[in-house]
Short mmCIF file of C-alpha atoms in Angstrom, two decimals:
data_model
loop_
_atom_site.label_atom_id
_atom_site.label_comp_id
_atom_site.label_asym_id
_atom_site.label_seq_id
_atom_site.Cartn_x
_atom_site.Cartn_y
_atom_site.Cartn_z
CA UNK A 1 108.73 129.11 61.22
CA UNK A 2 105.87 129.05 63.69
CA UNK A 3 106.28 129.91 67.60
CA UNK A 4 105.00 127.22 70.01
CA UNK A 5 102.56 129.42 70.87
CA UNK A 6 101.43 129.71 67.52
CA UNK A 7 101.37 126.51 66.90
CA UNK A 8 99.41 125.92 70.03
CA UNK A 9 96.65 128.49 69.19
CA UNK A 10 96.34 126.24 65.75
CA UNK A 11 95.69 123.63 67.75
CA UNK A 12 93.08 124.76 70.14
CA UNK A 13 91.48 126.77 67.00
CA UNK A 14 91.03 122.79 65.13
CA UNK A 15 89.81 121.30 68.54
CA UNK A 16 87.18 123.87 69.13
CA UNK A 17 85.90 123.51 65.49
CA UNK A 18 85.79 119.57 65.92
CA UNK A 19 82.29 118.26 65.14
CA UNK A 20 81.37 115.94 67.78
CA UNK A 21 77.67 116.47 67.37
CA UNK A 22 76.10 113.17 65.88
CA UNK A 23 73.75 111.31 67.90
CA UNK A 24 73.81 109.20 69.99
CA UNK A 25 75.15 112.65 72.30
CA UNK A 26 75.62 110.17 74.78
CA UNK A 27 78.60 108.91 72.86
CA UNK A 28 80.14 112.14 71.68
CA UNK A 29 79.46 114.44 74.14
CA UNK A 30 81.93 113.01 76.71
CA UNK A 31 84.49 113.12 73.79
CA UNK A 32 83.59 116.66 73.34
CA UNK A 33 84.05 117.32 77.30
CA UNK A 34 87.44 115.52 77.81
CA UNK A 35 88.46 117.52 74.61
CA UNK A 36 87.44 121.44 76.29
CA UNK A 37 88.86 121.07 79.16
CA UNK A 38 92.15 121.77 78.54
CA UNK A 39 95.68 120.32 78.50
CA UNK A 40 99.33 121.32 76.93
CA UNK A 41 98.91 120.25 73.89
CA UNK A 42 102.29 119.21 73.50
CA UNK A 43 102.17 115.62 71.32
CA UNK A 44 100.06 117.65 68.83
CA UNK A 45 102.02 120.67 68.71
CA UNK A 46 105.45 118.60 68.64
CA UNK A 47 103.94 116.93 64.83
CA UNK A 48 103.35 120.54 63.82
CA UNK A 49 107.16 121.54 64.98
CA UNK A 50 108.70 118.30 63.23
CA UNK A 51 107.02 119.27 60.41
CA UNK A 52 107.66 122.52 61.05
CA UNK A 53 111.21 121.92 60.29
CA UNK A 54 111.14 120.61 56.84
CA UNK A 55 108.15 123.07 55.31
CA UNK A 56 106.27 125.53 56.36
CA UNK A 57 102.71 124.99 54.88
CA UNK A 58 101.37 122.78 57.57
CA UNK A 59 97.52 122.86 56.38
CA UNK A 60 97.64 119.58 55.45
CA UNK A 61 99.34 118.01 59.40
CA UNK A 62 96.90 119.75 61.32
CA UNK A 63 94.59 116.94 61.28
CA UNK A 64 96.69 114.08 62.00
CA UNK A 65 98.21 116.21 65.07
CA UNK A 66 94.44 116.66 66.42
CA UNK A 67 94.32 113.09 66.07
CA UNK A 68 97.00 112.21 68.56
CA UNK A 69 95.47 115.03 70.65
CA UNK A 70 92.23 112.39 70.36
CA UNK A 71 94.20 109.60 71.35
CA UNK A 72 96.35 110.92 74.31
CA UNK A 73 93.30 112.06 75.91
CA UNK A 74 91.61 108.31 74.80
CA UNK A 75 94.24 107.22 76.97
CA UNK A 76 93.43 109.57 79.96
CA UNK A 77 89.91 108.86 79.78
CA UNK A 78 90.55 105.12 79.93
CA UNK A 79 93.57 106.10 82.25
CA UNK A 80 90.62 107.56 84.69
CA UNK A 81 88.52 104.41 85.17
CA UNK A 82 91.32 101.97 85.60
CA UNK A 83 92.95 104.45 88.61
CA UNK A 84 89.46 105.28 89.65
CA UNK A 85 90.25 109.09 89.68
CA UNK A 86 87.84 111.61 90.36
CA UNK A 87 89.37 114.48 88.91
CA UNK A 88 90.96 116.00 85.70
CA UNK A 89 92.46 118.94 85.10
CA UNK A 90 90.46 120.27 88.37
CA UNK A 91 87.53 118.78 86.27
CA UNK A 92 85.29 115.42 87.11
CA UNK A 93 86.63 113.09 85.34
CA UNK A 94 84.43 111.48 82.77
CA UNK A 95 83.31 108.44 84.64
CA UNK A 96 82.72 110.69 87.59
CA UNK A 97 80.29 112.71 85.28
CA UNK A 98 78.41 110.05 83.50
CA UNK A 99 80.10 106.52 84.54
CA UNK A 100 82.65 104.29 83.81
CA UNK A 101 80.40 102.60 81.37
CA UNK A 102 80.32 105.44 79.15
CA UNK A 103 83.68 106.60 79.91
CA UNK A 104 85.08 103.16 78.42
CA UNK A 105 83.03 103.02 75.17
CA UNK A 106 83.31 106.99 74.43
CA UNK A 107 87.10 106.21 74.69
CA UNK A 108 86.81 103.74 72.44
CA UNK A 109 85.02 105.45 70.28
CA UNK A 110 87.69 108.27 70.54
CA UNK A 111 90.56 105.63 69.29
CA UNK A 112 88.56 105.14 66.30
CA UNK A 113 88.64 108.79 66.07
CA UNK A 114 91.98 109.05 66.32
CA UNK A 115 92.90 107.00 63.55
CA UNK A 116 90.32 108.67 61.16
CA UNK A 117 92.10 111.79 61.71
CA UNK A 118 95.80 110.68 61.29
CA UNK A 119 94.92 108.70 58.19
CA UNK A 120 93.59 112.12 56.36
CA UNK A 121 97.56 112.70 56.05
CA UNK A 122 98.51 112.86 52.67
CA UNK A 123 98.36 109.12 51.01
CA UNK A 124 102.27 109.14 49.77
CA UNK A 125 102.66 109.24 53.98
CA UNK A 126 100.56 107.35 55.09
CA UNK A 127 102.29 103.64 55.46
CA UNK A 128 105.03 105.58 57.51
CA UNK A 129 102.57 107.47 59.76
CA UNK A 130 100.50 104.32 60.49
CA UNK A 131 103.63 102.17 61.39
CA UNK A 132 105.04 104.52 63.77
CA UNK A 133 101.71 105.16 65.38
CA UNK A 134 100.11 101.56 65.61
CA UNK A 135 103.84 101.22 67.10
CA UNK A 136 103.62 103.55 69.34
CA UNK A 137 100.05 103.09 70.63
CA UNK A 138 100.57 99.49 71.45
CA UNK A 139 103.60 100.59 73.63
CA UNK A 140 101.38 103.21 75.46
CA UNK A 141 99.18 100.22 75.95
CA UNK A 142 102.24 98.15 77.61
CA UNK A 143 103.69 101.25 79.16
CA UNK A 144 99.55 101.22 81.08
CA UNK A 145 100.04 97.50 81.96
CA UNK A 146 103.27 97.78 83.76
CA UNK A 147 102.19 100.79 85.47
CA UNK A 148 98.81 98.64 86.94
CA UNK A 149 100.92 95.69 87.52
CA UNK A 150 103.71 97.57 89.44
CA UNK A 151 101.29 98.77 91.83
CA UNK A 152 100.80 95.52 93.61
CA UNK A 153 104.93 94.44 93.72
CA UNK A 154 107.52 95.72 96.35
CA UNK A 155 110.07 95.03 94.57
CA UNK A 156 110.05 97.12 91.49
CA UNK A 157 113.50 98.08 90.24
CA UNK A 158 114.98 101.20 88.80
CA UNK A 159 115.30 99.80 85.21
CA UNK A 160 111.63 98.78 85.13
CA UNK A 161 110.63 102.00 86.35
CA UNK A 162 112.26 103.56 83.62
CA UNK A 163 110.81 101.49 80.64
CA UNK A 164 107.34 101.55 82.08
CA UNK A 165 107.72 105.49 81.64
CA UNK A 166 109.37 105.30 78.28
CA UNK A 167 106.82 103.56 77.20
CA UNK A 168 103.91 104.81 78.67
CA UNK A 169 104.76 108.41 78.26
CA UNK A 170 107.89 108.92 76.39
CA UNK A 171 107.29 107.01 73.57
CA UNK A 172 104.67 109.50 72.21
CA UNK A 173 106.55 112.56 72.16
CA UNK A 174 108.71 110.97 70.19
CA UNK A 175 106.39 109.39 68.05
CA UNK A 176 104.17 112.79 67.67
CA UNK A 177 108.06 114.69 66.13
CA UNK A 178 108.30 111.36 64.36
CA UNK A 179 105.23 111.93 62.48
CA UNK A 180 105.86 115.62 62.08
CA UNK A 181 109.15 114.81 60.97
CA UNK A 182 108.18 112.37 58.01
CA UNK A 183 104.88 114.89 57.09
CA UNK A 184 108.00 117.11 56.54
CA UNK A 185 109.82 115.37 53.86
CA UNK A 186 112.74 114.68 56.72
CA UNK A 187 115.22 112.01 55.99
CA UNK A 188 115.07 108.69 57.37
CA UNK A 189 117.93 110.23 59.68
CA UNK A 190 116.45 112.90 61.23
CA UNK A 191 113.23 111.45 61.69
CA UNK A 192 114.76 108.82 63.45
CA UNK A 193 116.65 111.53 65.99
CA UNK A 194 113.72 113.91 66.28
CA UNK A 195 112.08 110.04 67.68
CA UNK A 196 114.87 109.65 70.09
CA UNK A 197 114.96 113.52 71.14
CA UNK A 198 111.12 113.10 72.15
CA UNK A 199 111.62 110.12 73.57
CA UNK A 200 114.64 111.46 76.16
CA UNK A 201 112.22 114.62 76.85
CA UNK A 202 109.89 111.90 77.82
CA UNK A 203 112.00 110.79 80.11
CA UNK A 204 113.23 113.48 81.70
CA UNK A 205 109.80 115.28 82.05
CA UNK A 206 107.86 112.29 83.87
CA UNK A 207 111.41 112.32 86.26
CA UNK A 208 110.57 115.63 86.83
CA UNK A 209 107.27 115.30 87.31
CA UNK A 210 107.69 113.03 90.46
CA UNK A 211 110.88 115.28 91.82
CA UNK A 212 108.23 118.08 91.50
CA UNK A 213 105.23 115.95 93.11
CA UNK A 214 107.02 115.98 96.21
CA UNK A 215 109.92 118.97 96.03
CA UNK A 216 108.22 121.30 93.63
CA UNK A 217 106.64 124.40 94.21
CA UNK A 218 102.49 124.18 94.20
CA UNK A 219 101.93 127.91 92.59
CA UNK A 220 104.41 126.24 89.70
CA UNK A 221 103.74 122.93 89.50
CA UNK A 222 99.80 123.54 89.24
CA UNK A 223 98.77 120.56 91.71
CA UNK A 224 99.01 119.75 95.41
CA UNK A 225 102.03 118.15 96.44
CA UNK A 226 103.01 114.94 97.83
CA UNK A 227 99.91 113.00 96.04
CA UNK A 228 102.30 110.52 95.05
CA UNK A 229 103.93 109.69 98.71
CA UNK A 230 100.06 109.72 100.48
CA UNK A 231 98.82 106.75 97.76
CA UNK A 232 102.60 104.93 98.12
CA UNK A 233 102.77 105.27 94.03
CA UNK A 234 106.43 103.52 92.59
CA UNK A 235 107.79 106.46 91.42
CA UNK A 236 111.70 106.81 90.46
CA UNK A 237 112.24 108.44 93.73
CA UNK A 238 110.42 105.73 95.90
CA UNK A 239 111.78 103.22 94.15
CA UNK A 240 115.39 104.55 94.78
CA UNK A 241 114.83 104.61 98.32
CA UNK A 242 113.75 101.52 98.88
CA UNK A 243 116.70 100.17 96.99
CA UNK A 244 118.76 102.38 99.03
CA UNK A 245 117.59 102.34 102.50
CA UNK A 246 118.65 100.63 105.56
CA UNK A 247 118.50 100.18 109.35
CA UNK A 248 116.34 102.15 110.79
CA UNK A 249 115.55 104.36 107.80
CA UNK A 250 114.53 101.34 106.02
CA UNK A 251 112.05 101.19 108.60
CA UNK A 252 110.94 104.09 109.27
CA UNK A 253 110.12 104.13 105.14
CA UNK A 254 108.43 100.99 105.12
CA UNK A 255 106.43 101.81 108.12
CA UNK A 256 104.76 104.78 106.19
CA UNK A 257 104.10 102.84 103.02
CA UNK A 258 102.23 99.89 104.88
CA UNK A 259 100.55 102.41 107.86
CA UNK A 260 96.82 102.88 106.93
CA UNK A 261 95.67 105.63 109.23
CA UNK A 262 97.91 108.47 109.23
CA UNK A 263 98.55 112.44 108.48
CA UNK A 264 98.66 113.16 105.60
CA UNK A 265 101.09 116.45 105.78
CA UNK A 266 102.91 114.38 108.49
CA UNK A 267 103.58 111.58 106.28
CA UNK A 268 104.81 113.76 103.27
CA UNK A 269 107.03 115.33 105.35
CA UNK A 270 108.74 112.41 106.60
CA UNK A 271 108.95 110.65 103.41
CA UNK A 272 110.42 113.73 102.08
CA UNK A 273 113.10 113.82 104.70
CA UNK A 274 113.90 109.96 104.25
CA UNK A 275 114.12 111.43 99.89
CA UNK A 276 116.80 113.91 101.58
CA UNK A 277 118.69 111.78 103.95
CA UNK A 278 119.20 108.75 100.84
CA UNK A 279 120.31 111.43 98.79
CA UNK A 280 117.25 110.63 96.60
CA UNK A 281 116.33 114.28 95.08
CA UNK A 282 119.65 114.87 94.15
CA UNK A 283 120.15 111.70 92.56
CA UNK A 284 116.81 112.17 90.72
CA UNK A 285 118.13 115.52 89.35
CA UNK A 286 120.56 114.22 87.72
CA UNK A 287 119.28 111.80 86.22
CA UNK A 288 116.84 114.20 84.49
CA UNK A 289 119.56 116.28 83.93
CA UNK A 290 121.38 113.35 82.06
CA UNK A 291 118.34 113.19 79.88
CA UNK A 292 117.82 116.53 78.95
CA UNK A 293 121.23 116.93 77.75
CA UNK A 294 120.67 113.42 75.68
CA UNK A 295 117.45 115.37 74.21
CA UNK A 296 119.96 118.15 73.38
CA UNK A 297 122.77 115.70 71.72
CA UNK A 298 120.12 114.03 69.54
CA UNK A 299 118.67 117.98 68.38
CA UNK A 300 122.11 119.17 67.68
CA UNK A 301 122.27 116.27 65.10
CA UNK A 302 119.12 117.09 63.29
CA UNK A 303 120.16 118.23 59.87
CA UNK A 304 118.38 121.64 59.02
CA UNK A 305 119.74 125.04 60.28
CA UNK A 306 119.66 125.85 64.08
CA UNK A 307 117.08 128.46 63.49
CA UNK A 308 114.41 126.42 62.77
CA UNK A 309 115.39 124.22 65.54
CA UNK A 310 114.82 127.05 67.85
CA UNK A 311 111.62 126.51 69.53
CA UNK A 312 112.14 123.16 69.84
CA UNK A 313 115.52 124.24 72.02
CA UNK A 314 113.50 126.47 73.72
CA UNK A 315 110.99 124.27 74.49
CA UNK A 316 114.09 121.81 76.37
CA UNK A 317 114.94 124.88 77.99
CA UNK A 318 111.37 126.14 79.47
CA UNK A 319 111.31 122.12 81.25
CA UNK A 320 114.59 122.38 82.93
CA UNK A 321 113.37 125.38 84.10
CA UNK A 322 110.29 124.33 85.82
CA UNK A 323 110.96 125.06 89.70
CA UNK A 324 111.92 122.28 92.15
#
């Protein structure tokens, strides 16, 4: 069995060998940029670990993994323009380095990409493979929608917030295992869990992700915090509060959200206070705490010795403990 870390340094060894070097460079070289600089790698390292499971020659998954790698960062690139963001992984963004011209149609390019690479899987998988990710991509797409469209309503609720996330994040770490999983030889059965297992780590990291945006440590989480209180974003925690709030608190909340001139640290304090008072964080933690131990439930079910399960336990283990 390979470590995560092992698998990781597969990973980064295939992107750096990728051969993005056709004209016209004005198509491929942003391709090749987005690529370098950087990321987890976790969708295409979570195909190598379902695969992982069932065999252990995994020659022939490394490029379909690299192509999900291609299309999660297709989906940043294009994920860029739409939320006109200026940077990426303390990079410029691509349309901030060329413009948003090129950054569309080299992400486009980069889907195509993506699909070239995950059909080089072996042809007795590759009906399987294409129907979970044509599947999954499409939800991304509708996970992308809701997420634009929420940002002009009020009156988002809870549930909504949670399938926009599931589908615009979740659904691909369980589709990557998914992948893996049939690549592996898996049964129908455990495929099908290793899906739902990466679909409730999903979950539970993007919850985490906003508890950390505005409770987490900076040194830890790697970005500033409180970007999602200054640009009023509908996160799980927001959307709670709203839902929750009254009197003057429900004031005082909705004052800060519709204010235009402001300070910034000010305003992250006192929306962080107004998280506190609701009872928002701890709420929040529990419901990612609910998820992690669904993620756990579904692993324990996988059928193959807990051994080879390990670094995918480990891997649950290393989110919960991220610092909040």
């Amino acid at each position: 069995m390979y470590s995560f870390n092992e698998l990781h340094e597969i990973i980064e060894k295939e992107i750096d060998g990728l051969e993005f070097s056709a004209p016209p460079e004005g198509l491929f070289e942003p391709m090749k940029y987005i690529l370098g600089i950087g990321g987890k790698r976790l969708r295409p390292i979570l195909v190598l670990l379902g695969a992982n499971l069932y065999k252990d020659d995994l020659s022939k998954v490394c490029l379909p993994a690299i192509g999900i790698e291609i299309f999660h960062n297709f989906t940043l690139l294009h994920d860029d323009v739409m939320d006109n963001a200026p940077i990426r992984r303390n990079k410029k963004t691509v349309h901030e380095k060329w413009n948003s011209n090129v950054a569309i149609l080299s992400g486009d390019a980069m889907s195509i990409k993506a699909y070239q690479y995950i059909g080089s899987c072996e042809d007795k998988y590759l009906r399987d493979v294409l129907t979970v990710f044509n599947q999954t991509a499409l939800e991304v797409c509708e996970g992308q929608q809701f997420d634009m469209e929420f940002e002009d309503r009020n009156d988002v609720e809870i549930e909504e917030y949670l399938n926009m996330i599931r589908l615009k994040t979740a659904v691909l770490l369980g589709g990557s295992l998914k992948m893996g999983a049939i690549m592996g030889d898996a049964s129908s059965k455990d495929a099908e869990l290793l899906y739902h297992f990466g679909v409730n780590l999903g979950m539970a990291f993007q919850l985490q992700d906003d508890l950390l945006d505005v409770f987490g440590d900076e040194a830890v989480f790697g970005k500033k915090i409180g970007g999602d209180i200054l640009s009023n974003k509908k996160t799980f925690l927001l959307i709670n509060a709203l839902e929750t709030a009254s009197g003057d608190v429900e004031k005082e909340l909705k004052s800060w959200i519709t204010t235009k001139s402001f300070n910034p640290e000010e305003k992250i304090k006192a929306v962080g206070t107004i998280y506190e008072q609701l009872n928002v964080r701890e709420y929040s933690q529990n419901k990612i705490e609910n998820y992690f131990a669904l993620c756990l439930e579904y692993l324990d079910k996988v059928d193959v010795d807990a051994e080879k399960k390990k670094e995918l336990y480990l891997l649950v283990k290393g989110l919960v403990d991220r610092s909040v």
